[in-house]
Short mmCIF file of C-alpha atoms and ligand atoms in Angstrom, two decimals:
data_model
loop_
_atom_site.label_atom_id
_atom_site.label_comp_id
_atom_site.label_asym_id
_atom_site.label_seq_id
_atom_site.Cartn_x
_atom_site.Cartn_y
_atom_site.Cartn_z
CA MET Z 1 -15.21 -5.90 -10.73
CA LEU Z 2 -13.42 -5.87 -7.36
CA ARG Z 3 -15.98 -5.69 -4.54
CA LEU Z 4 -14.71 -3.65 -1.61
CA LEU Z 5 -15.61 -3.66 2.05
CA VAL Z 6 -14.32 -0.45 3.67
CA CYS Z 7 -13.88 -0.40 7.46
CA VAL Z 8 -13.84 2.99 9.18
CA SER Z 9 -13.95 4.59 12.62
CA GLY Z 10 -14.28 8.34 12.20
CA GLY Z 11 -14.61 11.12 9.68
CA GLY Z 12 -14.12 8.96 6.64
CA THR Z 13 -12.07 11.31 4.47
CA ASN Z 14 -10.17 8.32 3.10
CA LEU Z 15 -13.47 6.60 2.30
CA GLN Z 16 -14.50 9.80 0.50
CA ALA Z 17 -11.24 9.80 -1.45
CA ILE Z 18 -12.02 6.23 -2.59
CA LEU Z 19 -15.59 7.13 -3.60
CA ASP Z 20 -14.41 10.26 -5.46
CA ALA Z 21 -11.67 8.33 -7.25
CA ILE Z 22 -14.22 5.74 -8.43
CA ASP Z 23 -16.52 8.53 -9.69
CA ALA Z 24 -13.60 10.23 -11.43
CA GLY Z 25 -12.49 7.01 -13.12
CA LYS Z 26 -9.16 7.02 -11.25
CA ILE Z 27 -10.09 3.66 -9.77
CA THR Z 28 -11.43 1.31 -12.41
CA ASP Z 29 -12.99 -2.10 -12.01
CA ALA Z 30 -13.90 -1.66 -8.34
CA ARG Z 31 -16.94 -0.69 -6.33
CA VAL Z 32 -17.64 -0.17 -2.63
CA GLU Z 33 -20.04 -2.91 -1.62
CA ALA Z 34 -20.37 -2.08 2.07
CA VAL Z 35 -18.95 0.03 4.89
CA ILE Z 36 -18.55 -1.11 8.50
CA SER Z 37 -17.73 1.15 11.43
CA ASN Z 38 -16.97 0.23 15.03
CA ASN Z 39 -18.41 3.62 15.97
CA ALA Z 40 -22.10 4.38 15.45
CA GLY Z 41 -21.43 8.14 15.34
CA ALA Z 42 -18.81 7.94 12.60
CA PHE Z 43 -19.47 10.51 9.88
CA ALA Z 44 -18.03 7.96 7.46
CA LEU Z 45 -21.33 6.02 7.76
CA GLU Z 46 -23.19 9.12 6.52
CA ARG Z 47 -20.84 9.44 3.57
CA ALA Z 48 -21.59 5.83 2.60
CA ARG Z 49 -25.37 6.11 3.04
CA LYS Z 50 -25.43 9.28 0.94
CA LYS Z 51 -24.04 7.14 -1.88
CA GLY Z 52 -26.60 4.38 -1.29
CA ILE Z 53 -23.96 2.03 0.05
CA GLU Z 54 -24.84 -0.47 2.80
CA ALA Z 55 -23.38 0.94 6.01
CA CYS Z 56 -23.53 -0.62 9.46
CA CYS Z 57 -22.01 -0.35 12.89
CA ILE Z 58 -20.47 -3.27 14.74
CA SER Z 59 -19.14 -1.94 18.02
CA PRO Z 60 -17.34 -3.78 20.83
CA LYS Z 61 -19.83 -1.99 23.12
CA GLN Z 62 -22.67 -4.10 21.69
CA TYR Z 63 -21.02 -7.36 22.81
CA GLU Z 64 -20.24 -8.82 26.20
CA SER Z 65 -16.74 -9.90 25.27
CA ARG Z 66 -14.01 -9.09 22.78
CA GLU Z 67 -14.37 -12.61 21.38
CA ALA Z 68 -18.07 -12.04 20.67
CA PHE Z 69 -17.25 -8.75 18.90
CA ASN Z 70 -14.48 -10.43 16.88
CA ARG Z 71 -16.86 -13.20 15.85
CA ALA Z 72 -19.61 -10.76 14.83
CA LEU Z 73 -17.21 -8.63 12.77
CA THR Z 74 -15.70 -11.65 11.03
CA GLU Z 75 -19.12 -13.15 10.31
CA LYS Z 76 -20.37 -9.88 8.83
CA ALA Z 77 -17.29 -9.66 6.62
CA LEU Z 78 -17.77 -13.26 5.48
CA GLU Z 79 -21.44 -12.54 4.74
CA ILE Z 80 -20.51 -9.53 2.58
CA SER Z 81 -17.76 -11.67 1.05
CA PRO Z 82 -15.70 -8.85 -0.50
CA ASP Z 83 -12.71 -9.36 -2.78
CA LEU Z 84 -10.75 -6.78 -0.80
CA ILE Z 85 -11.15 -5.23 2.67
CA VAL Z 86 -9.84 -1.68 3.00
CA LEU Z 87 -9.04 -0.38 6.48
CA ALA Z 88 -9.53 3.36 5.96
CA GLY Z 89 -8.96 4.78 9.44
CA PHE Z 90 -10.25 1.66 11.22
CA LEU Z 91 -8.91 2.11 14.72
CA VAL Z 92 -9.63 -1.28 16.27
CA ALA Z 93 -7.49 -4.41 15.99
CA VAL Z 94 -8.73 -6.69 13.22
CA PRO Z 95 -9.48 -10.17 14.64
CA GLU Z 96 -6.95 -12.85 13.70
CA GLU Z 97 -9.71 -15.11 12.41
CA MET Z 98 -10.73 -12.36 9.96
CA ILE Z 99 -7.13 -11.81 8.83
CA ARG Z 100 -6.77 -15.52 8.18
CA ALA Z 101 -10.11 -15.71 6.33
CA PHE Z 102 -8.98 -12.85 4.06
CA GLU Z 103 -5.28 -13.59 3.76
CA ASN Z 104 -3.53 -11.00 1.53
CA ARG Z 105 -6.92 -9.42 0.86
CA ILE Z 106 -6.88 -6.71 3.55
CA ILE Z 107 -5.03 -3.40 3.10
CA ASN Z 108 -4.54 -0.59 5.61
CA ILE Z 109 -3.60 3.08 5.32
CA HIS Z 110 -1.21 4.27 8.02
CA PRO Z 111 -0.26 7.94 8.45
CA SER Z 112 3.54 7.54 8.60
CA LEU Z 113 6.38 6.02 6.62
CA ILE Z 114 6.41 2.51 8.11
CA PRO Z 115 8.49 1.30 9.99
CA SER Z 116 8.56 4.72 11.67
CA PHE Z 117 5.79 5.64 14.13
CA CYS Z 118 3.71 2.49 13.76
CA GLY Z 119 2.63 -0.47 15.86
CA VAL Z 120 0.70 -0.55 19.12
CA GLY Z 121 -0.46 2.90 20.29
CA TYR Z 122 0.35 4.71 17.03
CA TYR Z 123 -2.89 5.78 15.41
CA GLY Z 124 -4.56 9.00 14.29
CA LEU Z 125 -3.14 12.22 15.71
CA ARG Z 126 -0.74 10.33 18.02
CA VAL Z 127 1.36 9.38 15.00
CA HIS Z 128 1.90 13.02 14.07
CA GLU Z 129 2.55 14.04 17.69
CA ALA Z 130 5.28 11.38 17.83
CA ALA Z 131 6.79 12.50 14.51
CA LEU Z 132 6.97 16.11 15.69
CA ALA Z 133 8.35 15.07 19.11
CA ARG Z 134 11.14 13.16 17.35
CA GLY Z 135 11.86 16.09 15.07
CA VAL Z 136 11.75 14.19 11.77
CA LYS Z 137 11.97 16.37 8.67
CA VAL Z 138 10.03 13.98 6.44
CA THR Z 139 7.01 11.85 7.22
CA GLY Z 140 4.25 10.47 4.99
CA ALA Z 141 1.81 7.61 4.62
CA THR Z 142 1.92 3.90 3.84
CA VAL Z 143 -0.51 1.42 2.32
CA HIS Z 144 0.31 -2.11 3.41
CA PHE Z 145 -1.27 -5.54 3.44
CA VAL Z 146 -2.49 -6.64 6.84
CA ASP Z 147 -0.97 -9.66 8.53
CA CYS Z 148 -1.36 -10.82 12.13
CA GLY Z 149 1.13 -8.23 13.46
CA MET Z 150 0.42 -4.53 14.04
CA ASP Z 151 1.42 -2.61 10.87
CA THR Z 152 3.88 -5.35 9.88
CA GLY Z 153 2.46 -6.67 6.59
CA PRO Z 154 3.94 -6.21 3.09
CA ILE Z 155 4.23 -2.56 2.05
CA LEU Z 156 2.43 -1.69 -1.18
CA LEU Z 157 2.79 2.10 -1.56
CA GLN Z 158 4.38 4.95 0.36
CA LYS Z 159 4.48 8.70 -0.16
CA ALA Z 160 6.69 11.20 1.66
CA VAL Z 161 5.51 14.55 3.02
CA GLU Z 162 7.82 17.30 4.27
CA VAL Z 163 7.48 18.44 7.88
CA ARG Z 164 7.46 22.24 8.28
CA PRO Z 165 8.98 24.04 11.28
CA GLU Z 166 5.62 25.62 12.13
CA ASP Z 167 3.66 22.33 11.95
CA THR Z 168 1.26 21.31 14.71
CA PRO Z 169 0.02 17.70 14.94
CA GLU Z 170 -3.23 18.89 13.35
CA SER Z 171 -1.61 20.75 10.43
CA LEU Z 172 0.72 17.82 9.76
CA GLN Z 173 -2.15 15.33 9.89
CA ARG Z 174 -4.09 17.40 7.36
CA ARG Z 175 -1.14 17.69 4.96
CA VAL Z 176 -0.29 13.98 5.22
CA MET Z 177 -3.91 13.21 4.33
CA GLU Z 178 -4.07 15.63 1.40
CA GLU Z 179 -0.64 14.98 -0.08
CA ALA Z 180 -0.27 11.30 0.68
CA GLU Z 181 -3.19 9.27 2.05
CA TRP Z 182 -5.88 10.45 -0.35
CA GLN Z 183 -3.49 9.78 -3.25
CA ILE Z 184 -1.99 6.41 -2.42
CA LEU Z 185 -5.03 4.62 -1.00
CA PRO Z 186 -7.12 5.02 -4.20
CA ARG Z 187 -4.00 4.22 -6.26
CA ALA Z 188 -3.44 1.01 -4.29
CA ILE Z 189 -7.03 -0.09 -4.86
CA ASP Z 190 -6.76 0.64 -8.58
CA LEU Z 191 -3.54 -1.39 -8.83
CA ILE Z 192 -5.15 -4.36 -7.05
CA ALA Z 193 -8.40 -4.07 -9.05
CA ASN Z 194 -6.40 -4.21 -12.26
CA GLY Z 195 -4.45 -7.30 -11.24
CA ARG Z 196 -1.12 -5.49 -10.96
CA VAL Z 197 -0.17 -6.56 -7.43
CA SER Z 198 1.26 -9.85 -6.23
CA ILE Z 199 2.88 -10.92 -2.99
CA GLU Z 200 6.14 -12.79 -3.38
CA GLU Z 201 8.37 -13.87 -0.50
CA GLY Z 202 6.49 -11.60 1.90
CA LYS Z 203 6.88 -8.52 -0.28
CA ALA Z 204 4.27 -6.74 -2.40
CA LYS Z 205 5.29 -6.48 -6.07
CA ILE Z 206 3.74 -4.11 -8.62
CA GLN Z 207 3.77 -5.18 -12.27
C1 LIG Y 1 -6.22 8.60 8.80
O1 LIG Y 1 -5.22 9.57 8.98
C2 LIG Y 1 -5.61 7.22 8.79
O2 LIG Y 1 -4.35 7.17 8.18
C3 LIG Y 1 -5.50 6.93 10.27
O3 LIG Y 1 -6.73 7.42 10.78
C4 LIG Y 1 -7.15 8.54 10.01
C5 LIG Y 1 -8.60 8.35 9.60
O4 LIG Y 1 -9.12 9.50 8.97
N1 LIG Y 1 -5.31 5.53 10.51
C6 LIG Y 1 -4.50 5.06 11.47
O5 LIG Y 1 -3.93 5.77 12.27
C7 LIG Y 1 -4.35 3.55 11.49
N2 LIG Y 1 -3.30 3.14 12.38
P1 LIG Y 1 -10.44 9.44 8.08
O6 LIG Y 1 -11.53 8.77 8.91
O7 LIG Y 1 -10.77 10.88 7.80
O8 LIG Y 1 -10.13 8.66 6.82
#
C-alpha cells in the first residue's frame, strides 16, 4: 500500500480527484495518509478533514525566515514518512533538502504541456493567460517527477487539450483540469502504486 502525502495550496480539486479515484477503485494499492497546505484557508484542507485524513497548515508566515519554513516543512514530511509526495496545486517552491530526502518520490501536476509555459512565474491561472497570449491551439497538463529545478524533472504523463477561439483563462483552466489534470494525476499515482514506473537515464519509463 503506497502511502501518499498530498501538498496543496488552494481549492484542492486535484486532491478530490485523487480521493474519488481511490474510492472508485481507479487507483489501487494507495491511500492518502496526510495533506499539508501552505495556506490555512485552503478549501483542500476541508476536503481532507471530511475524509478523516490528517490535514495541517505549514505556512511561511508562521516562520521568521524561509529557511525555518523549509526546515519545518521537510521535518513534517519526514515525520509522515510517505512513499510518495504528490504536489497537487502546491504553489510554493519545495525546499531542496526535501527534494533530496525524497529523491524520485515527489510528483507534480502542471497545467500545461511542459516544456511550454512552465518554470518560474508560471502557476495557476497565469499559465493559461500565457497560453492564450501566445495563441497556442493545443495546451494540456503534465505530471512529472520533481527535481531541484522548476518543472524540469522527468515527465511521466501528459494529456493535450484543445484551445477554443472563445476561451478565457478561466474557461481554459477549467477544461484543462476536467479533461487532463483530473485524469492523469490519479493515473500517475496508480501506475506508481502498482510498480509500473521506473526512472532510467533521467527519463520516466512506464512498463
Ligand atoms: C491546478 O490547475 C494545478 O495544475 C496548478 O494549480 C491548480 C490547483 O488547483 N498547479 C500549478 O500551477 C503548479 N505550477 P486545485 O487546488 O483545484 O487542485
